[in-house]
Tab-separated table of C-alpha atoms and ligand atoms in Angstrom:
chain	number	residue	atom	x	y	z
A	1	UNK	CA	-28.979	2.040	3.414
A	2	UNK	CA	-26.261	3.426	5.432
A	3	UNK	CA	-27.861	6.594	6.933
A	4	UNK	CA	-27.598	6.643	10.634
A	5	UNK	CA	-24.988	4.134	10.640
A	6	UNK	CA	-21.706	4.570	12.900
A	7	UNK	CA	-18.255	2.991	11.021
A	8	UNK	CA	-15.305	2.434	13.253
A	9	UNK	CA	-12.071	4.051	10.737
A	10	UNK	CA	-8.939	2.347	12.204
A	11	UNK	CA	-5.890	4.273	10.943
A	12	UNK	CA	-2.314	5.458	10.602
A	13	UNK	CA	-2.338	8.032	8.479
A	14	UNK	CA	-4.002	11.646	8.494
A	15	UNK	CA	-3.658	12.130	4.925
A	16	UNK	CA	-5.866	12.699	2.109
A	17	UNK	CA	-7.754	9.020	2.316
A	18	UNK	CA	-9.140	9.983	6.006
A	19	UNK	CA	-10.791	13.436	4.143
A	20	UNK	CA	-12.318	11.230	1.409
A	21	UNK	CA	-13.661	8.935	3.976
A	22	UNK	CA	-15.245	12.152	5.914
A	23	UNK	CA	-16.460	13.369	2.482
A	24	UNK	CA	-18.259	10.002	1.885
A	25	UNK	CA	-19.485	10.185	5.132
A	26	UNK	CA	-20.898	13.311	5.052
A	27	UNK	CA	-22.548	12.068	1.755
A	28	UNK	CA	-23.713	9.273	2.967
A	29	UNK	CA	-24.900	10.460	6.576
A	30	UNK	CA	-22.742	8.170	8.061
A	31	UNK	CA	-21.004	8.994	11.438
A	32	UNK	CA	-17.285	8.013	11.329
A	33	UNK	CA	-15.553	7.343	14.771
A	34	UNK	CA	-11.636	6.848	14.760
A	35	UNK	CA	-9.121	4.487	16.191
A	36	UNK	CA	-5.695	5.787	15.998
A	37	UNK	CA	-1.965	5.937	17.471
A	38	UNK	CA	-1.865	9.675	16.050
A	39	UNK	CA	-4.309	11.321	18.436
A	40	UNK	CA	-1.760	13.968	19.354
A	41	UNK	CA	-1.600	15.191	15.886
A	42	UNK	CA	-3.392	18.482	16.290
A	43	UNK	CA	-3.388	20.126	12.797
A	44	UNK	CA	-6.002	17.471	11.403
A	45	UNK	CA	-9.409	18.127	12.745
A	46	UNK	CA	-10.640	14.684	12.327
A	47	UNK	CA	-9.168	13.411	15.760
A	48	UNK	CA	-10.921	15.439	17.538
A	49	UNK	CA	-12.801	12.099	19.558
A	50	UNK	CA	-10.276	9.787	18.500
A	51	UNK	CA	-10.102	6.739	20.688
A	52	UNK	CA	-5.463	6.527	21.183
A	53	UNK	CA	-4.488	3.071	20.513
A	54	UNK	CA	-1.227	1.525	20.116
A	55	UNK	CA	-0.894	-0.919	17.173
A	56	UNK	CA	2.446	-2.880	18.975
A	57	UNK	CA	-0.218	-3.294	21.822
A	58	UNK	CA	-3.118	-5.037	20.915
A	59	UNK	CA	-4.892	-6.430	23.770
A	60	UNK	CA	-5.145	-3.131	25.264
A	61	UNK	CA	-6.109	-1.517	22.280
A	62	UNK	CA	-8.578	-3.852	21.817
A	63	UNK	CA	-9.484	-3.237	24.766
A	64	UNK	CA	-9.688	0.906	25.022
A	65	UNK	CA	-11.748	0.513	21.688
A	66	UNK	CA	-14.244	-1.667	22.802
A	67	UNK	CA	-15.210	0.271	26.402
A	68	UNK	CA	-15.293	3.648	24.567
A	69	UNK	CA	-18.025	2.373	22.216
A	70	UNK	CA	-19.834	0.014	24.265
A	71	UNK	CA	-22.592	2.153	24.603
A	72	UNK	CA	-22.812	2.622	20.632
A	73	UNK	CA	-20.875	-0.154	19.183
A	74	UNK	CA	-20.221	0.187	15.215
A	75	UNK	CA	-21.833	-0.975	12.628
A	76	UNK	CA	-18.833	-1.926	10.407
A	77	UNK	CA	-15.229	-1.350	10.502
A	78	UNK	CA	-13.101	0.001	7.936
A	79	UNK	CA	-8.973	0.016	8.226
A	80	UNK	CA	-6.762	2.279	6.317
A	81	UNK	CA	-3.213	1.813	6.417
A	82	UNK	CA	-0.999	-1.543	6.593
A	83	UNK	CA	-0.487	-1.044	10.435
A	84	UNK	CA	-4.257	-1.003	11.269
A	85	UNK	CA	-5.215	-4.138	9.583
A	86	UNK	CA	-4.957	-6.475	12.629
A	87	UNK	CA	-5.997	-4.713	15.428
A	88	UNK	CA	-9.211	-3.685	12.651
A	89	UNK	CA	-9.720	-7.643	12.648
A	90	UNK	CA	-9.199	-7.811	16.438
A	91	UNK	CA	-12.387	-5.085	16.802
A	92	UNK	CA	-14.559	-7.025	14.105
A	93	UNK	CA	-14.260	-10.196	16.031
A	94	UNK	CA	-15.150	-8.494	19.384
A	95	UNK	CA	-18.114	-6.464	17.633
A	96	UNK	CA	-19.306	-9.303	16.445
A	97	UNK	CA	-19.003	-7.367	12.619
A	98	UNK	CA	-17.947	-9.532	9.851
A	99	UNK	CA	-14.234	-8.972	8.758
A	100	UNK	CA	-10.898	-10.637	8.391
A	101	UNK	CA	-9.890	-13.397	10.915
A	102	UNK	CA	-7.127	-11.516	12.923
A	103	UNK	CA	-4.614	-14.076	11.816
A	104	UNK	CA	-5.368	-13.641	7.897
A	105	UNK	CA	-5.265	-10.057	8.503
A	106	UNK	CA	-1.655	-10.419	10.308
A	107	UNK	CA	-0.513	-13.324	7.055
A	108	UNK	CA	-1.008	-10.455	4.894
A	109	UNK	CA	0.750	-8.162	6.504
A	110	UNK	CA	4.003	-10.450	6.849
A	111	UNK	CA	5.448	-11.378	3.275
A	112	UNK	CA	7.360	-14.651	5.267
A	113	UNK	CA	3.384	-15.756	6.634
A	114	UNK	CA	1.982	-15.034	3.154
A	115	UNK	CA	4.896	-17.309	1.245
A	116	UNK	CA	4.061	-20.100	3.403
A	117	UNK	CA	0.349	-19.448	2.882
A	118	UNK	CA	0.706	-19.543	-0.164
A	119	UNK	CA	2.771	-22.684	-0.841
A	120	UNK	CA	0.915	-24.990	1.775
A	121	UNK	CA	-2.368	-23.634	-0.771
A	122	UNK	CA	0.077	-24.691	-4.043
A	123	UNK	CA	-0.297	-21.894	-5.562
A	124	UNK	CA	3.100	-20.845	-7.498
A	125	UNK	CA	5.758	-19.469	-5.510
A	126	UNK	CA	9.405	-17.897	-6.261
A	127	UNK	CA	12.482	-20.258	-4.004
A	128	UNK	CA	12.357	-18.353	-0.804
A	129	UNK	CA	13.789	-18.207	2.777
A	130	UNK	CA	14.043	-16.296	5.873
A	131	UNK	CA	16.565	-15.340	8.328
A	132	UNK	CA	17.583	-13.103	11.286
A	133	UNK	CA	18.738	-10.078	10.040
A	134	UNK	CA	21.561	-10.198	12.771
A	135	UNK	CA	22.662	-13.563	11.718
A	136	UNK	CA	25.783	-14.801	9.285
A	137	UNK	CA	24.166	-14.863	6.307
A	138	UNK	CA	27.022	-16.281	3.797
A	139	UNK	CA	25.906	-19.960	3.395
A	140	UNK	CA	22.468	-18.386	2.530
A	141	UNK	CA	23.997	-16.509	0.413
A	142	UNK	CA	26.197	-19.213	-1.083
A	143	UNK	CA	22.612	-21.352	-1.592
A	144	UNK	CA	20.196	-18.931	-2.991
A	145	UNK	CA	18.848	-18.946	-6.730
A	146	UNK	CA	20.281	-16.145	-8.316
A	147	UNK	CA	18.672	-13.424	-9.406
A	148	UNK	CA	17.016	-12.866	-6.724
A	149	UNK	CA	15.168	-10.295	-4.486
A	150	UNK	CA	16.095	-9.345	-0.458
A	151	UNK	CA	13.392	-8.325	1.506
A	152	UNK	CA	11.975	-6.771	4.503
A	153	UNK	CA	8.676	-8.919	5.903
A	154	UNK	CA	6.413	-6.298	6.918
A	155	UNK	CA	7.338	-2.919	5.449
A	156	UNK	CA	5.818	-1.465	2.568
A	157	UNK	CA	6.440	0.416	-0.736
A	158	UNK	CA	8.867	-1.042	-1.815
A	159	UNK	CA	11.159	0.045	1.059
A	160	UNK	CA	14.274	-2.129	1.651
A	161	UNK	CA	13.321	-4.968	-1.433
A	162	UNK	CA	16.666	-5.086	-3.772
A	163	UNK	CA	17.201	-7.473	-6.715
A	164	UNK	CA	20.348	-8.825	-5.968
A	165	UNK	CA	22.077	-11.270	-9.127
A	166	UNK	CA	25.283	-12.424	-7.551
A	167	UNK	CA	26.405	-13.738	-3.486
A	168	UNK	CA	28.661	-10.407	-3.065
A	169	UNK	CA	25.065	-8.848	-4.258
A	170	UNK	CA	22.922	-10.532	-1.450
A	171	UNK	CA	25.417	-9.854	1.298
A	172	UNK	CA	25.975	-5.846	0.152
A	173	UNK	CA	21.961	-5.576	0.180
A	174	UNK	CA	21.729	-7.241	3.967
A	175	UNK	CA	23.765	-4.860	5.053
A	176	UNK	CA	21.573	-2.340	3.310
A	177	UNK	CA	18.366	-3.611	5.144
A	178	UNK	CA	19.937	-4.315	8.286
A	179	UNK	CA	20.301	-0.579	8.467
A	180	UNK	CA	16.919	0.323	7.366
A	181	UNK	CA	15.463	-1.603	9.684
A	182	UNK	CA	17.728	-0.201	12.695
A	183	UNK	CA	16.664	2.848	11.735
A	184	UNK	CA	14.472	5.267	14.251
A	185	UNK	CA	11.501	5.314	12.275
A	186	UNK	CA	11.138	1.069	11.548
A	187	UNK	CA	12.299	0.572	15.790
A	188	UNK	CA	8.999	2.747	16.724
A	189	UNK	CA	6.758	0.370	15.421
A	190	UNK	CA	8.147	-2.312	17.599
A	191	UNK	CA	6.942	-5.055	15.205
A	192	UNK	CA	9.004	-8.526	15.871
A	193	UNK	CA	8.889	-9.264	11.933
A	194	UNK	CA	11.680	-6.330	11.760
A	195	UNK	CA	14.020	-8.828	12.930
A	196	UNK	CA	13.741	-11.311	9.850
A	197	UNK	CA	14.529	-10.664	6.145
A	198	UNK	CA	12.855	-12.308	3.237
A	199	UNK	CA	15.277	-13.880	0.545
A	200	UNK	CA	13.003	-15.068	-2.529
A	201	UNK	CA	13.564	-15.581	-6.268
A	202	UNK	CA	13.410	-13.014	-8.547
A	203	UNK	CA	10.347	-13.677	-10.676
A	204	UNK	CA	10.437	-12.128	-13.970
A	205	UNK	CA	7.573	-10.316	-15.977
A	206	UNK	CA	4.700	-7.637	-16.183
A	207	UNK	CA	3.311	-6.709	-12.739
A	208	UNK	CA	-0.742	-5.718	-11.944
A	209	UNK	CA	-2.162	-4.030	-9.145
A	210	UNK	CA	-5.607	-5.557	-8.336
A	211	UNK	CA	-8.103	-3.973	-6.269
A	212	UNK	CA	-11.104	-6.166	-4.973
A	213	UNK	CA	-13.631	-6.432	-1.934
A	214	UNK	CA	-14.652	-10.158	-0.167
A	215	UNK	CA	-18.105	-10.274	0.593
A	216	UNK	CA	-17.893	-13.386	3.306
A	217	UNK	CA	-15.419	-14.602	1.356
A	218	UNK	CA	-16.910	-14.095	-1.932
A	219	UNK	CA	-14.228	-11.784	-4.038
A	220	UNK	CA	-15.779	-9.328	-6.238
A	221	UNK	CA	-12.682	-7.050	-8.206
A	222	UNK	CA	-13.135	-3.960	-8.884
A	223	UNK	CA	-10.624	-2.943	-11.341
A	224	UNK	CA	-7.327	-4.437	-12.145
A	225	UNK	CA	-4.025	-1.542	-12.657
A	226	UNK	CA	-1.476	-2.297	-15.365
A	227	UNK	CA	1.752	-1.154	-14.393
A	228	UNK	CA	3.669	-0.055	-17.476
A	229	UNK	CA	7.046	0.702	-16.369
A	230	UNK	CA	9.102	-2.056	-16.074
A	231	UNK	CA	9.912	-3.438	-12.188
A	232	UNK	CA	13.280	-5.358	-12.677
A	233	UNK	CA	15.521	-3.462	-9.995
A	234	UNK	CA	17.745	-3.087	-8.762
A	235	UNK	CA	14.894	-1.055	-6.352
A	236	UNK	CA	11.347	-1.306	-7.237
A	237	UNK	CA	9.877	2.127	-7.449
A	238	UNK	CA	6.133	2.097	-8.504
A	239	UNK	CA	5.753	4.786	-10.567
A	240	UNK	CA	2.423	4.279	-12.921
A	241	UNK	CA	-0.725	2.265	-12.302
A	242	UNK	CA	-3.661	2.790	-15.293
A	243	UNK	CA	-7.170	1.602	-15.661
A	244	UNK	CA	-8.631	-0.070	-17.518
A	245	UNK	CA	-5.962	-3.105	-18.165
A	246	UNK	CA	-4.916	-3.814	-21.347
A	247	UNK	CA	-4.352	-7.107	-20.609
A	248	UNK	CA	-6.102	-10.164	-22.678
A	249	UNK	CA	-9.629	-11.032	-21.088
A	250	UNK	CA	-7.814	-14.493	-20.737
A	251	UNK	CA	-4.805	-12.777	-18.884
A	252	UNK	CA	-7.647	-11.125	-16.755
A	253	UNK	CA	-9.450	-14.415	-15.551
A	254	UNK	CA	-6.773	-16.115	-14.930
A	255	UNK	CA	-5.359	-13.208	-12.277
A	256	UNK	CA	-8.619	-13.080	-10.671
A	257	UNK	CA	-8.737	-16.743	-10.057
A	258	UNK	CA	-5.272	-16.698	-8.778
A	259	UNK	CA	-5.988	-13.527	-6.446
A	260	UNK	CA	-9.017	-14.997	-5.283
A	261	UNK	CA	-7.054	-18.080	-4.110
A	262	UNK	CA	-4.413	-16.182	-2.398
A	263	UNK	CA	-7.323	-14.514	-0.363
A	264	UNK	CA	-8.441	-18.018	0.528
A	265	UNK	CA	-5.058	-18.972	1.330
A	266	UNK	CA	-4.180	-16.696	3.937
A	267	UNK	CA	-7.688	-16.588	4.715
A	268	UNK	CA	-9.044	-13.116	4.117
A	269	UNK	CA	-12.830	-13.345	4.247
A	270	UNK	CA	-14.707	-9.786	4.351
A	271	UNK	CA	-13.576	-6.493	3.439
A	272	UNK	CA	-11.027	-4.562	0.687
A	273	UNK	CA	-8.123	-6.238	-0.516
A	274	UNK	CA	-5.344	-5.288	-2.804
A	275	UNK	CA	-3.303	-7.441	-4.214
A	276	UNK	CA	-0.191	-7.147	-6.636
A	277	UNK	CA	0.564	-10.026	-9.140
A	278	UNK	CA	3.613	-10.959	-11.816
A	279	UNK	CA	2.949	-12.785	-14.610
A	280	UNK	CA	5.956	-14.475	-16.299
A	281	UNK	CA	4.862	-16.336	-19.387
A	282	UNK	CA	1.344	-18.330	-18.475
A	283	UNK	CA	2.250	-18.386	-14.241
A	284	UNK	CA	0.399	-16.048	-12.244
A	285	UNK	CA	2.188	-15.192	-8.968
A	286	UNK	CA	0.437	-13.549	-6.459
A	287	UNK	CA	3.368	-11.390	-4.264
A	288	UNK	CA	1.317	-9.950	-2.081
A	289	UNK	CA	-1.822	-9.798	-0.397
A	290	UNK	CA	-3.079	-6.760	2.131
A	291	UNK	CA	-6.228	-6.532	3.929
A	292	UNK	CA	-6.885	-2.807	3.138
A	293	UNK	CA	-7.516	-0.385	-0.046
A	294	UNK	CA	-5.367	1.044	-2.959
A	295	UNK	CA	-3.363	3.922	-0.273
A	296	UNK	CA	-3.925	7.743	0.000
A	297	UNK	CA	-4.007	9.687	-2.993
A	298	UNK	CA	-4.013	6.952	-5.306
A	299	UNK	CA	-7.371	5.780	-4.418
A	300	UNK	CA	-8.249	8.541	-6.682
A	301	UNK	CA	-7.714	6.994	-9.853
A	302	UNK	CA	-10.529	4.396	-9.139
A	303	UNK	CA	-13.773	6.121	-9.010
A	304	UNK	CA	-17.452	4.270	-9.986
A	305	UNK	CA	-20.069	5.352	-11.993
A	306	UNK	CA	-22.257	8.311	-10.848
A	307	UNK	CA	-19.365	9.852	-9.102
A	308	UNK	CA	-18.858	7.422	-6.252
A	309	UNK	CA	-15.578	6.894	-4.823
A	310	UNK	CA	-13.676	4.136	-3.622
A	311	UNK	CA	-14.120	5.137	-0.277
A	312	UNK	CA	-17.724	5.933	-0.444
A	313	UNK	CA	-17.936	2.244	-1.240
A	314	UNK	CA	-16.169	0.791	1.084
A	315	UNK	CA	-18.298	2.229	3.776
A	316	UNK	CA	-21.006	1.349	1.876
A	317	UNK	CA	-19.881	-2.214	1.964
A	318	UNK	CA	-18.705	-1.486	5.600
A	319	UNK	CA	-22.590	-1.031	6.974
A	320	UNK	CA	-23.884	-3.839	5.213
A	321	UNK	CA	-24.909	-2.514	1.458
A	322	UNK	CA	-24.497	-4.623	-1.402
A	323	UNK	CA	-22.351	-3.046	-3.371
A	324	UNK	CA	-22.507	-5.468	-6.416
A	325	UNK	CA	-24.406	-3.311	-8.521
A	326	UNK	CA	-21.720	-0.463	-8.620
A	327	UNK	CA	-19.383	-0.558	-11.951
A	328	UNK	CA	-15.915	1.483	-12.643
A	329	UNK	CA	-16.607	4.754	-14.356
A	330	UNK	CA	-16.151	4.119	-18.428
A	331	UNK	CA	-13.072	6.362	-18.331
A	332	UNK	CA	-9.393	5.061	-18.589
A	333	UNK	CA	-7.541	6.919	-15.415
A	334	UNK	CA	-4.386	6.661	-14.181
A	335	UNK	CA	-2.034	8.443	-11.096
A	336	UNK	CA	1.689	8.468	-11.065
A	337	UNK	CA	3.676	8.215	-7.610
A	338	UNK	CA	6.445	10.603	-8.314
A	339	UNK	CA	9.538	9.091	-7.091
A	340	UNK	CA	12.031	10.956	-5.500
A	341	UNK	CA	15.041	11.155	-7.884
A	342	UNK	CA	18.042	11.674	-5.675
A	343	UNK	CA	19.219	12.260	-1.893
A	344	UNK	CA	19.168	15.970	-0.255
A	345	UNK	CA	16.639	18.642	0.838
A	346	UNK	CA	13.905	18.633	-1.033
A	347	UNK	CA	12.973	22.845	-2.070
A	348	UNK	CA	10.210	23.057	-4.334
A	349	UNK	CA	8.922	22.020	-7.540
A	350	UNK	CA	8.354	23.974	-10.736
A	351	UNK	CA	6.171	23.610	-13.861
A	352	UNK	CA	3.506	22.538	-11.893
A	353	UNK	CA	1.081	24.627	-13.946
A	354	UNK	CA	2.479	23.141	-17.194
A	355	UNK	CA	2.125	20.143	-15.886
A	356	UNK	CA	-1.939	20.811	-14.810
A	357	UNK	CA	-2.047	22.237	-18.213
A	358	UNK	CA	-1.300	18.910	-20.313
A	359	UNK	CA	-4.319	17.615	-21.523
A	360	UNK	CA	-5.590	15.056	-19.302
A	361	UNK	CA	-3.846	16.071	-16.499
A	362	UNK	CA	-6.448	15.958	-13.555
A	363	UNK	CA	-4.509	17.142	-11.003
A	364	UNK	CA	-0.643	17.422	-9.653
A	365	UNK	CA	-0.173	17.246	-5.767
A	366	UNK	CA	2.720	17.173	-4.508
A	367	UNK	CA	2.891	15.913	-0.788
A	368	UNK	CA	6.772	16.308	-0.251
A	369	UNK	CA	6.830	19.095	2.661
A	370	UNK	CA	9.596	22.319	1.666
A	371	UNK	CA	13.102	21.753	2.981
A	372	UNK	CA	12.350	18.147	4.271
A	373	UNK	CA	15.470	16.053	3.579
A	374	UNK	CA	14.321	13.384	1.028
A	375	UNK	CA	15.752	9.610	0.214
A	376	UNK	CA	15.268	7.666	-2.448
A	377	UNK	CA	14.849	3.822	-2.704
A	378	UNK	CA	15.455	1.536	-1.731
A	379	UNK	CA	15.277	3.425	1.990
A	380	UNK	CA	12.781	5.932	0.705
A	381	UNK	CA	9.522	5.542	2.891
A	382	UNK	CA	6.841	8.348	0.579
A	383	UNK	CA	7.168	9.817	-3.147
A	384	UNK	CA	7.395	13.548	-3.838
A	385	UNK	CA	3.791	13.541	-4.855
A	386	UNK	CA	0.848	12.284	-7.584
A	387	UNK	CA	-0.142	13.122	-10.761
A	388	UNK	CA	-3.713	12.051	-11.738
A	389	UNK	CA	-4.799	11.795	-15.505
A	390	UNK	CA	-7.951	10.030	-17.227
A	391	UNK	CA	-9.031	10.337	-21.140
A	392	UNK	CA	-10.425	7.879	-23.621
A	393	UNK	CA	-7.940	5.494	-23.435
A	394	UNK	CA	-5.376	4.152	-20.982
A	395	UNK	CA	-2.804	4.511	-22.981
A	396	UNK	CA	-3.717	8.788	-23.699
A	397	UNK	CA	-3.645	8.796	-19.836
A	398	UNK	CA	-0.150	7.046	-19.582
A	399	UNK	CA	1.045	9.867	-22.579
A	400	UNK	CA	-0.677	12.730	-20.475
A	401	UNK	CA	0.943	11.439	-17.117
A	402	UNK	CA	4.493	11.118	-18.739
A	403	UNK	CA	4.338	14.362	-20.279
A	404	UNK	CA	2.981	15.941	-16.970
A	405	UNK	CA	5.854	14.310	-15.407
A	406	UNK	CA	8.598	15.834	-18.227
A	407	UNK	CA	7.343	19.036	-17.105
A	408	UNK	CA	7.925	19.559	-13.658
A	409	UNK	CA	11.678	20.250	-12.570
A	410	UNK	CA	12.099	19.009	-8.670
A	411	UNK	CA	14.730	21.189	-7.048
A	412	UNK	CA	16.664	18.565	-4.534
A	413	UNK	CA	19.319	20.621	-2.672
A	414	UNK	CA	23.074	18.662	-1.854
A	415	UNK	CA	22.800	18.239	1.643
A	416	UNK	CA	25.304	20.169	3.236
A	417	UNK	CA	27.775	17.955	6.016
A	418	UNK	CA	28.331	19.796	8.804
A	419	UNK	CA	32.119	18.461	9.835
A	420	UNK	CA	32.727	18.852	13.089
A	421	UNK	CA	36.529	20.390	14.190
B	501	ADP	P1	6.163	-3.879	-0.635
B	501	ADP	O1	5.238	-4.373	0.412
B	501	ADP	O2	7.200	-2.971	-0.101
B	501	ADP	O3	5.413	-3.329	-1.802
B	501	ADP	P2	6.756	-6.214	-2.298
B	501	ADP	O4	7.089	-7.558	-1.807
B	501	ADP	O5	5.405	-6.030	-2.900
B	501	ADP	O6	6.985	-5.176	-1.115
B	501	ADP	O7	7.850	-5.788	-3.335
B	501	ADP	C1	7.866	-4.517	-3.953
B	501	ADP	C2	8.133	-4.676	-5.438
B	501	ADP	O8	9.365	-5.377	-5.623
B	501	ADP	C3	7.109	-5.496	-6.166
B	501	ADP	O9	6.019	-4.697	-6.574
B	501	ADP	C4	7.901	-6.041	-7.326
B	501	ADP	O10	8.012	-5.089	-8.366
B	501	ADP	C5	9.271	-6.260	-6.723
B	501	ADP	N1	9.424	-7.644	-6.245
B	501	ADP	C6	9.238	-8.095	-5.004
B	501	ADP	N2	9.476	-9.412	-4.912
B	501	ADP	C7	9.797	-9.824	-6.144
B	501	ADP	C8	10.183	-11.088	-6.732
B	501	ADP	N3	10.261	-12.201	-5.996
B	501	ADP	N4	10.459	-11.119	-8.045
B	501	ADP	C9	10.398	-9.990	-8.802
B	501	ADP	N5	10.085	-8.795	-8.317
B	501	ADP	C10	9.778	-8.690	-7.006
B	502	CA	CA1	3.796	-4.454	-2.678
């Protein structure tokens, strides 16, 4: 049982995913203690006692984590966020708490790492190669396999990945990235991989979601998403992932096998994963990898019988339980990230009530703060907000979710140049 127990929450974000972790808590009678670089952020009560680490820095965070607990160390470790994943590895080892090795947890987080992974394991994997992001990239461009897909290594999202079908393509969408990634908000994360950019082939074919949990290396998955909109580019916005999948049972096995040897690849060993897969024809590619849970708000559409929710289990898992015995709810569910549809100051939203009022409509939150200048992809780096649905089936949910969506009318303001005399 995990009453009494203390779980270290390494994180980024202050969002919704840290209150369902206190709610769990609270449930639970766990105490939750938190690592984070965001300890100046006043308006969220839970860091409070946060222990201020620095994820570019993680020797000294290490470090600072370890002497402010030493007199209670943790009993488990949970990370939320991409960022958090390594040093949460780094604190497992030095807890002595089982985990991911830190240098599985940092494959996963660096798409160039998990390619190579992944190809020394044999699994399949698209033509790729990596370069500086300052360097001459023509006779790259001149050799790749076209269509193809330029990426960033180690942001997330979809931010900065463009299909690109032609050399004049690939060169126009370096440029593209080279700017995102000399951008303010990629420079403050100081993270080396910034420098490099990811040139793969474009795989074709209908994309999952999987969510799943190692248990010392043992994967157990919890549910697999079906993405039913169609991710062919030129961006890649996610828009809706639904439960159950109406994939064959055949389709199923066969992406469990393949995401379980992806784990093994990059050597993930104990905690959540989520993984994304293509399928094109009978080939099961994994693309990615990450040591952590479905993100924010969209850890909502995954609950378990009896009213348990992802996070609930995951600290479960986190203080030792076995979780085995705990089964997705029998309801289809679904969320939708609402993308944001075009450049400018974002105002408001109506027809949010319509929206609610669609049958199966669970709930419509929209994160986007008032008068906060928005971007799309592929520099976008959040959506506008979620819609959550569930009903019989997952294809009433995707009806209920696209007919919530029809409803609300985003008002995105032209943002006005000031020209200078
Ligand atoms: P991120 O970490 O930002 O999610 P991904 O590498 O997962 O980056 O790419 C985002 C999306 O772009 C994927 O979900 C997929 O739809 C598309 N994509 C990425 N790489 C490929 C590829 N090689 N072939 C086809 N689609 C791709
Ligand atoms: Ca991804």
């Amino acid at each position: 049982m995990s009453e009494g127990k203390r779980v270290l929450i390494v994180a980024t974000t202050t969002g919704y995913q840290i209150r369902s972790f206190g709610a769990a808590a609270e449930k639970l009678g766990v105490r939750l203690v938190f690592a984070s670089d965001r300890c100046n952020r006043l308006e969220d009560p839970w860091w409070d006692q946060a222990i201020p680490v620095r994820f570019h820095q993680e020797r000294r965070s290490v470090d600072a984590v370890v002497g402010a607990l030493t007199q209670r160390p943790p009993d488990g470790i949970v990370a939320v966020g991409d960022r958090p994943v390594v040093l949460a590895a780094h604190l497992a080892c030095a807890f002595g708490l089982p985990g991911h090795p830190p240098s599985a947890a940092a494959a996963s987080r660096n798409k160039l790492l998990t390619r190579r992974a992944f190809r020394t394991a044999g699994l399949p994997t698209p033509w790729f190669e990596s370069t500086p992001i300052d360097g001459d990239i023509h006779a790259l461009a001149r050799r790749v396999p076209y269509p193809a897909v330029v990426k960033p290594l180690a942001l997330s999202g979809s931010r900065g990945v463009m299909r690109v079908d032609t050399a004049a393509e690939c060169l126009a969408a370096f440029d593209r990235l080279r700017a995102l990634l000399r951008s303010a908000d990629v420079r403050i994360e100081r993270d080396e991989a910034h420098g490099q950019a990811l040139v793969e082939s474009f795989i074709p074919g209908v994309e999952y979601a999987v969510e799943g949990l190692l248990d010392h290396g043992r994967l157990r998955v919890l549910t697999i998403f079906d993405k039913p909109d169609p991710l062919d580019g030129p961006f890649f916005e996610e828009t809706i992932y639904l439960t159950p999948s109406a994939a064959s049972s055949e389709r199923q096995q066969h992406i469990v096998a393949v995401t379980g040897a992806a784990a093994r690849a990059i050597g993930l060993h104990h905690g959540p994963i989520h993984a994304e897969c293509r399928v094109d024809g009978s080939t099961v590619y994994v693309l990615e990898i990450a040591a952590r849970p479905i993100g924010g708000l969209c850890s909502r559409a995954l609950r378990f019988e009896k009213n348990v929710s992802l996070e609930e289990l995951l600290l479960r898992h986190a203080t030792g339980e076995d979780v085995s015995g705990y089964v997705r709810e029998t309801a289809a569910a679904g969320v939708m990230m609402i993308p944001i549809p075009k450049r400018g100051i974002y105002r408001r939203v109506d027809g949010v009530d319509e929206a609610r009022a669609v049958p199966g409509i669970e709930d419509v939150q929209m994160t986007a703060k008032p008068d906060a200048r928005v971007v799309p992809l592929p520099e976008a780096k959040s959506y506008l907000g979620f819609i959550f649905a569930r009903g019989d089936t997952p294809s009433a949910v995707e009806h209920a979710l696209r007919t919530a969506h029809a409803r609300l009318q985003i008002v995105i303001d032209r943002e006005v140049e000031v020209v200078s005399p």
